[in-house]
Phi, psi and omega in degrees: 000135181245133176242132176254120188245124172275137179243156183287327189250007182223124185285342181275158176271153178250126183256127179239123179236133170294136185244312184194159169249125181284148189276066173265121197267005182231152170280168183130188179278136178241138176230147193225150167207179179222142175218131185055237181253025182238145171261128180249128177236130171256128175258122179254115183300161176299156188301327183281349177274066189291341181270356183265132176271153172292148179230151175250134177247138180241124183238154167297149183271010179224158179304138009272019178055053183294136175289120184264317185211154174231123191242134178271119182267062182291339181282346189245124183285300183218095181294138176254322182205171193211134179208169181216158178231115176293321183293327179262354183052049188224153171253145179231136178235121173271130186213164170256129182274175176301332181272009180072359174286159180252139186226158163246124173264143177231139178285152173237134177078066176241029186284328182208175185298331182293345181281346175277117187258142181287139173265162182312130181097335176074005183272335178235159179243141179257154181246132182280104182246145176231151173289125188249316177228134174244137183254145177267191183286348182279348180205116182241089186296143178257337185205176187203145169218167180234130179282171180297334180273002177090010178275142179267127182248125183226147175238154178218148173244008176217141000288344175213152182297125182206166178228135176231147176234126178248144177280171178299344178267009179073010177274140179294122184267315175202158182215132180223155169273143181269149178301148183294337182283355172271094184285123179050067180303137186244319189207149180220147177226133180272141173225179180293340182268343184150206181248125172271127181232134180249144177268130176291329185283323188237350185071002177296143178242133177243143169257118183251147172288170182298337179263011172092007179274141182287125176269305175216157181221141179277152174228135181284156173300147185299328183268009182285151183282168173301144180207168178226133185283145171244212180287162175231160171216159189229137177269184185291344176261013180064024167285142189246127175256128183232132175280133179241090188296319185301323183255012175054056184203169172238129181250158185236131175244147178278183186293343175263012180063027170281137181294115182269303183180164169287122184272312180227128180217139179236017182299323185273357181287139182257179177296153179119209185300321185297335181294341178292336181253009185281134172269109183249125183053055179290130178222002181213139183205161180218126178263119181259092187291327181299320181260006179051053180213158178234134178256123185242126180257127172240180182292331184248016178167166178236122188236148179245133178232145170273144179227117182218154171274139183293000000 
């Protein structure tokens, strides 16, 4: 299905095409990132599946999106978020441990194919992960992203809303309190202009200065439905893509955080063939600017769409 979207601040049309569904074989929460020429997806089983481990799937980043590897994440108890750094050639997993503490795991030895080690039977591959950062009770991160310079950006809403940035050496680079009007902050992405932060409660997006002051804030159209924010990602022109899980859609904001349009929506799709391409409860996404595509994770699948200007 193709949607042509007119935007208020851009004279060109935006073309969105469904491209593929990635072969993730379990239901549950999916989180995605990309490193080099591979798409990495972590599948987190539903809470009642206590005997099921999270697994990582590695796909080619181009059609036919062939499944390359399947990884058992036995080192990670409950993954919350997933990010990668091209500059550090590393994967990062934010998780909750058996002790309820929050950790960031980082892979070691991803320099070449020989670093992927075979697990018994040879049917799955394991990834060598180590605990890299442990967080105390003063900051409980909910999500994570990585800037182009390799810095880790994290937000927390307990015990108080805050944002922290760590360097590639795991040292705390900066820490700020978030404005009170960002209700239940969920995810943040760093750009050259500041930090984009999305609210889980309202889907509002704020651009903050490095010291935490609001530069601009998005406002939804008055006739828009109730929604809940998921992850966001930003392209090189600071256009913002936001997952709206409650309404099964992805929305697009321009660089001034003006509401442009619903970019991907499956609300109107009915039962049958179209449900195979439906994004249901999307809450995690990754914009691959090099390949002009966006990977959207929902509870029942991971889908790839092309995004181009007409």
